[in-house]
Amino acid sequence: MKWLDMPPVWLLAFAVIAHFQAQYFSFGLSLAHPVTSFAGGILVGAGIVLILLAALEFRRHKTTIVPHQQATSLIQTGVFKRSRNPIYLADVLILAGLVLRWDAVLSLALVPLLFWVLETRFVIPEEDRLRRHFRADFARYCNKTRRWM
């Protein structure tokens, strides 16, 4: 059951809810406009690029990308120079983009909810593990790189 508590599963669940809401419970609310649709596409695309760039760094450093597992390397290069959590940031961007693309106005509330879920279930526990394992190196990393952006 542990595989269910993974960020992509949370993202997928929220995306399904947003799509369902857009299809069946729009209540006449709309932000539909070519600009919002374009912005949604940009957000989804940016999220995908962030995930790919982060995955390349994980591969390059030969450490796990799987949450809840202990990292063998503290990645501070590539996209990790700008964000300690680029994949989680990407998940939030993707959901926001999908909500805009689908014109799921009520589901905009899911974006901060996903942010909260990712931070409480993944980011904070991961940072605690990294802090215990890498100690001073992680403290220096935290001082120079923001958690999200």
mmCIF file of N, CA, C and O in Angstrom, residues 14 22 43-44 62 73 82 105 120-121:
data_model
loop_
_atom_site.group_PDB
_atom_site.id
_atom_site.type_symbol
_atom_site.label_atom_id
_atom_site.label_comp_id
_atom_site.label_asym_id
_atom_site.label_seq_id
_atom_site.Cartn_x
_atom_site.Cartn_y
_atom_site.Cartn_z
ATOM 1 N N PHE A 14 -5.806 14.366 -7.628
ATOM 2 C CA PHE A 14 -6.305 15.740 -7.704
ATOM 3 C C PHE A 14 -6.665 16.118 -9.137
ATOM 4 O O PHE A 14 -7.633 16.852 -9.366
ATOM 5 N N ALA A 22 -14.686 19.865 -13.685
ATOM 6 C CA ALA A 22 -14.851 20.665 -14.910
ATOM 7 C C ALA A 22 -15.955 20.101 -15.794
ATOM 8 O O ALA A 22 -16.716 20.864 -16.404
ATOM 9 N N LEU A 43 2.294 26.047 -17.925
ATOM 10 C CA LEU A 43 2.519 25.486 -16.593
ATOM 11 C C LEU A 43 2.730 23.973 -16.648
ATOM 12 O O LEU A 43 3.638 23.445 -15.994
ATOM 13 N N VAL A 44 1.910 23.290 -17.416
ATOM 14 C CA VAL A 44 2.074 21.830 -17.550
ATOM 15 C C VAL A 44 3.429 21.527 -18.183
ATOM 16 O O VAL A 44 4.182 20.662 -17.707
ATOM 17 N N LYS A 62 23.338 9.203 -8.935
ATOM 18 C CA LYS A 62 23.116 7.806 -8.534
ATOM 19 C C LYS A 62 22.488 7.686 -7.140
ATOM 20 O O LYS A 62 22.968 6.959 -6.278
ATOM 21 N N SER A 73 23.088 10.624 -1.794
ATOM 22 C CA SER A 73 23.803 11.808 -2.244
ATOM 23 C C SER A 73 22.909 13.027 -2.064
ATOM 24 O O SER A 73 21.704 12.952 -2.278
ATOM 25 N N ARG A 82 18.255 25.914 -7.598
ATOM 26 C CA ARG A 82 17.193 26.913 -7.477
ATOM 27 C C ARG A 82 16.076 26.491 -6.527
ATOM 28 O O ARG A 82 15.364 27.331 -5.995
ATOM 29 N N VAL A 105 -12.679 25.903 -12.586
ATOM 30 C CA VAL A 105 -12.533 27.054 -11.691
ATOM 31 C C VAL A 105 -12.585 26.650 -10.215
ATOM 32 O O VAL A 105 -11.727 27.059 -9.426
ATOM 33 N N THR A 120 3.584 18.444 3.755
ATOM 34 C CA THR A 120 3.455 17.723 5.019
ATOM 35 C C THR A 120 3.792 16.239 4.901
ATOM 36 O O THR A 120 4.387 15.667 5.812
ATOM 37 N N ARG A 121 3.423 15.607 3.787
ATOM 38 C CA ARG A 121 3.637 14.159 3.652
ATOM 39 C C ARG A 121 5.011 13.803 3.092
ATOM 40 O O ARG A 121 5.497 12.690 3.316
#
